[in-house]
Short mmCIF file of C-alpha atoms in Angstrom, two decimals:
data_model
loop_
_atom_site.label_atom_id
_atom_site.label_comp_id
_atom_site.label_asym_id
_atom_site.label_seq_id
_atom_site.Cartn_x
_atom_site.Cartn_y
_atom_site.Cartn_z
CA UNK V 1 2.52 -29.84 -58.09
CA UNK V 2 5.31 -31.49 -56.14
CA UNK V 3 4.84 -30.41 -52.53
CA UNK V 4 7.20 -30.87 -49.62
CA UNK V 5 5.81 -30.93 -46.09
CA UNK V 6 8.35 -30.57 -43.31
CA UNK V 7 6.88 -32.28 -40.27
CA UNK V 8 4.78 -35.42 -39.89
CA UNK V 9 2.78 -34.67 -36.75
CA UNK V 10 -0.91 -33.83 -36.58
CA UNK V 11 -0.53 -30.67 -38.65
CA UNK V 12 1.81 -32.10 -41.27
CA UNK V 13 -0.15 -35.32 -41.51
CA UNK V 14 -3.47 -33.52 -41.94
CA UNK V 15 -2.06 -31.33 -44.71
CA UNK V 16 -0.38 -34.30 -46.40
CA UNK V 17 -3.62 -36.30 -46.55
CA UNK V 18 -5.63 -33.41 -47.91
CA UNK V 19 -3.12 -32.32 -50.54
CA UNK V 20 -2.32 -35.85 -51.69
CA UNK V 21 -6.08 -36.36 -52.00
CA UNK V 22 -6.14 -33.38 -54.40
CA UNK V 23 -3.68 -35.13 -56.70
CA UNK V 24 -0.46 -33.43 -55.64
CA UNK V 25 2.76 -35.40 -55.28
CA UNK V 26 3.43 -35.00 -51.57
CA UNK V 27 6.84 -35.60 -50.02
CA UNK V 28 6.85 -35.58 -46.23
CA UNK V 29 10.12 -34.75 -44.50
CA UNK V 30 10.68 -36.09 -41.00
CA UNK V 31 13.57 -37.19 -38.77
CA UNK V 32 12.11 -40.72 -38.70
CA UNK V 33 10.81 -41.45 -42.23
CA UNK V 34 10.73 -45.25 -41.94
CA UNK V 35 8.64 -45.16 -38.78
CA UNK V 36 6.26 -42.57 -40.22
CA UNK V 37 5.89 -44.46 -43.48
CA UNK V 38 5.03 -47.69 -41.65
CA UNK V 39 2.32 -45.94 -39.64
CA UNK V 40 0.88 -43.89 -42.52
CA UNK V 41 -2.79 -44.27 -43.37
CA UNK V 42 -4.12 -42.22 -46.26
CA UNK V 43 -3.46 -41.40 -49.92
CA UNK V 44 -0.02 -42.30 -51.27
CA UNK V 45 2.75 -39.96 -50.08
CA UNK V 46 6.50 -40.32 -49.79
CA UNK V 47 8.33 -40.13 -46.46
CA UNK V 48 11.95 -39.05 -46.46
CA UNK V 49 14.38 -36.83 -44.57
CA UNK V 50 13.75 -33.13 -44.03
CA UNK V 51 16.59 -32.20 -46.37
CA UNK V 52 15.42 -34.54 -49.12
CA UNK V 53 11.85 -33.26 -48.93
CA UNK V 54 12.98 -29.64 -49.11
CA UNK V 55 15.27 -30.44 -52.04
CA UNK V 56 12.75 -32.41 -54.09
CA UNK V 57 9.75 -30.09 -53.87
CA UNK V 58 9.05 -26.84 -55.70
CA UNK V 59 6.76 -25.59 -52.90
CA UNK V 60 7.42 -26.36 -49.24
CA UNK V 61 5.13 -26.25 -46.20
CA UNK V 62 6.71 -25.89 -42.78
CA UNK V 63 4.95 -27.80 -39.98
CA UNK V 64 7.72 -28.74 -37.55
CA UNK V 65 7.57 -27.64 -33.87
CA UNK V 66 7.86 -23.87 -33.77
CA UNK V 67 10.20 -23.67 -30.79
CA UNK V 68 12.98 -25.47 -32.69
CA UNK V 69 11.99 -24.43 -36.22
CA UNK V 70 14.53 -21.67 -36.73
CA UNK V 71 17.45 -24.03 -36.11
CA UNK V 72 15.83 -26.79 -38.17
CA UNK V 73 15.15 -24.64 -41.22
CA UNK V 74 18.36 -22.65 -41.10
CA UNK V 75 20.13 -25.97 -41.71
CA UNK V 76 18.02 -26.30 -44.88
CA UNK V 77 19.04 -22.94 -46.36
CA UNK V 78 20.42 -24.39 -49.59
CA UNK V 79 17.56 -26.78 -50.49
CA UNK V 80 15.04 -24.01 -49.70
CA UNK V 81 16.78 -21.40 -51.82
CA UNK V 82 14.42 -19.70 -54.29
CA UNK V 83 11.35 -21.64 -53.13
CA UNK V 84 8.07 -20.63 -51.54
CA UNK V 85 7.91 -21.64 -47.88
CA UNK V 86 4.45 -21.65 -46.33
CA UNK V 87 5.02 -21.41 -42.58
CA UNK V 88 2.04 -22.63 -40.52
CA UNK V 89 3.88 -22.97 -37.19
CA UNK V 90 3.84 -20.90 -34.01
CA UNK V 91 6.90 -20.59 -31.78
CA UNK V 92 5.95 -20.71 -28.11
CA UNK V 93 7.25 -21.84 -24.76
CA UNK V 94 5.56 -25.16 -23.99
CA UNK V 95 3.59 -25.49 -20.78
CA UNK V 96 3.87 -28.75 -18.78
CA UNK V 97 0.54 -29.90 -20.28
CA UNK V 98 1.86 -29.39 -23.81
CA UNK V 99 -0.21 -26.28 -24.54
CA UNK V 100 1.44 -23.05 -25.73
CA UNK V 101 2.68 -20.57 -23.15
CA UNK V 102 4.63 -17.38 -23.88
CA UNK V 103 5.84 -16.40 -27.32
CA UNK V 104 9.39 -16.98 -28.47
CA UNK V 105 10.93 -14.79 -29.62
CA UNK V 106 8.90 -12.28 -27.58
CA UNK V 107 9.94 -9.23 -29.62
CA UNK V 108 9.58 -10.69 -33.12
CA UNK V 109 7.95 -13.69 -34.79
CA UNK V 110 8.94 -17.04 -36.22
CA UNK V 111 7.91 -15.86 -39.68
CA UNK V 112 10.20 -12.86 -39.49
CA UNK V 113 13.09 -14.87 -38.11
CA UNK V 114 12.73 -17.46 -40.85
CA UNK V 115 12.75 -14.79 -43.55
CA UNK V 116 15.87 -13.22 -42.00
CA UNK V 117 17.63 -16.59 -41.82
CA UNK V 118 16.50 -17.61 -45.32
CA UNK V 119 16.82 -14.39 -47.39
CA UNK V 120 16.56 -16.24 -50.71
CA UNK V 121 13.43 -18.16 -49.68
CA UNK V 122 10.00 -16.57 -50.10
CA UNK V 123 8.37 -17.06 -46.69
CA UNK V 124 4.59 -16.74 -46.33
CA UNK V 125 2.82 -17.00 -42.98
CA UNK V 126 -0.67 -18.49 -42.95
CA UNK V 127 -2.98 -21.09 -41.35
CA UNK V 128 -1.45 -20.54 -37.90
CA UNK V 129 -4.57 -19.05 -36.27
CA UNK V 130 -6.80 -22.14 -36.11
CA UNK V 131 -7.02 -25.71 -34.88
CA UNK V 132 -5.20 -27.94 -37.36
CA UNK V 133 -8.40 -29.64 -38.54
CA UNK V 134 -9.72 -26.33 -39.89
CA UNK V 135 -6.71 -25.91 -42.18
CA UNK V 136 -8.13 -28.49 -44.57
CA UNK V 137 -11.84 -28.18 -43.77
CA UNK V 138 -12.69 -24.48 -43.33
CA UNK V 139 -16.25 -25.00 -44.49
CA UNK V 140 -16.96 -27.22 -41.48
CA UNK V 141 -17.24 -24.20 -39.18
CA UNK V 142 -20.59 -22.48 -38.63
CA UNK V 143 -18.97 -19.06 -39.13
CA UNK V 144 -16.62 -18.53 -42.10
CA UNK V 145 -13.02 -18.55 -40.84
CA UNK V 146 -10.20 -16.25 -41.91
CA UNK V 147 -6.85 -17.36 -43.29
CA UNK V 148 -4.39 -14.51 -42.87
CA UNK V 149 -1.49 -14.09 -45.30
CA UNK V 150 1.77 -12.35 -44.43
CA UNK V 151 4.82 -12.20 -46.66
CA UNK V 152 7.10 -9.91 -48.62
CA UNK V 153 6.62 -11.54 -52.04
CA UNK V 154 3.22 -10.91 -53.70
CA UNK V 155 3.66 -13.77 -56.18
CA UNK V 156 4.43 -16.20 -53.36
CA UNK V 157 1.29 -15.11 -51.52
CA UNK V 158 -0.72 -15.67 -54.69
CA UNK V 159 0.62 -19.23 -54.90
CA UNK V 160 -0.35 -19.84 -51.29
CA UNK V 161 -3.84 -18.43 -51.91
CA UNK V 162 -4.31 -20.82 -54.84
CA UNK V 163 -3.30 -23.77 -52.66
CA UNK V 164 -5.67 -22.62 -49.92
CA UNK V 165 -8.44 -22.51 -52.50
CA UNK V 166 -7.86 -26.18 -53.22
CA UNK V 167 -8.31 -26.87 -49.51
CA UNK V 168 -11.71 -25.19 -49.52
CA UNK V 169 -10.79 -21.62 -48.59
CA UNK V 170 -12.99 -19.17 -50.47
CA UNK V 171 -11.30 -15.98 -51.72
CA UNK V 172 -13.34 -13.83 -49.33
CA UNK V 173 -12.04 -15.91 -46.40
CA UNK V 174 -8.40 -15.10 -47.23
CA UNK V 175 -7.04 -11.79 -45.91
CA UNK V 176 -3.65 -10.49 -47.06
CA UNK V 177 -2.29 -8.43 -44.16
CA UNK V 178 0.91 -7.29 -45.88
CA UNK V 179 4.57 -8.08 -45.25
CA UNK V 180 6.11 -10.82 -43.15
CA UNK V 181 6.20 -8.46 -40.16
CA UNK V 182 2.44 -9.07 -39.82
CA UNK V 183 3.29 -12.57 -38.59
CA UNK V 184 4.07 -10.93 -35.27
CA UNK V 185 0.37 -10.18 -34.86
CA UNK V 186 -1.06 -13.47 -36.08
CA UNK V 187 1.41 -15.56 -34.08
CA UNK V 188 0.43 -13.70 -30.91
CA UNK V 189 -3.10 -15.04 -31.33
CA UNK V 190 -1.81 -18.48 -30.30
CA UNK V 191 -1.95 -17.22 -26.71
CA UNK V 192 -5.74 -17.55 -26.91
CA UNK V 193 -5.54 -21.27 -27.60
CA UNK V 194 -5.04 -22.68 -24.07
CA UNK V 195 -7.98 -20.67 -22.79
CA UNK V 196 -10.27 -21.67 -25.67
CA UNK V 197 -9.36 -25.34 -25.31
CA UNK V 198 -9.84 -25.21 -21.56
CA UNK V 199 -13.37 -23.88 -22.06
CA UNK V 200 -14.43 -25.78 -25.19
CA UNK V 201 -12.11 -28.76 -25.56
CA UNK V 202 -10.51 -29.63 -28.90
CA UNK V 203 -13.53 -28.61 -30.94
CA UNK V 204 -12.51 -27.05 -34.29
CA UNK V 205 -12.13 -23.26 -34.15
CA UNK V 206 -10.38 -20.39 -35.90
CA UNK V 207 -9.63 -16.77 -35.10
CA UNK V 208 -11.60 -14.85 -37.69
CA UNK V 209 -12.49 -11.37 -38.87
CA UNK V 210 -16.28 -11.21 -38.95
CA UNK V 211 -17.92 -8.42 -40.90
#
């Protein structure tokens, strides 16, 4: 599958390496493609602009900073039309140390706002309740993690679940919560992160439902 990844930071880079390693054609969109391409270490991927990556791919993963994501993706309305958009970002106010503070918007969620702004794009929220390393290595945790799914299109969520399976997520670790409004709950879990990191450092972790 031809996959577009919007964002080339730690999250986007981790996903790009893993998915390119699975044989997908990965196109990474970033404001500075030449710089990112020169620094890239990993399986072959293409680096291009955000618009070009969104246009070229049939399935797009959003991994740009959440606090500016709505403006960034609204500008990509046309290239994202009709496509599945897997949103893994959280929109928060940034603390001086770079860790997430309060939610923005406080009365909604990034997932909901993206779906409102992109009505012809099938937005699915997932992978936003864990340290980025767990996204592509869920089996590395001692306790099975949970990947929550939220979205209005059942077929789009099925496509996301298949992709998660390629990354090592077992079916019983994936929990479909319902519509995109459930992103309001999963995004709020980001408020745990500064406290967990302060106590445990950047050790891999995920927020999970344990039965």
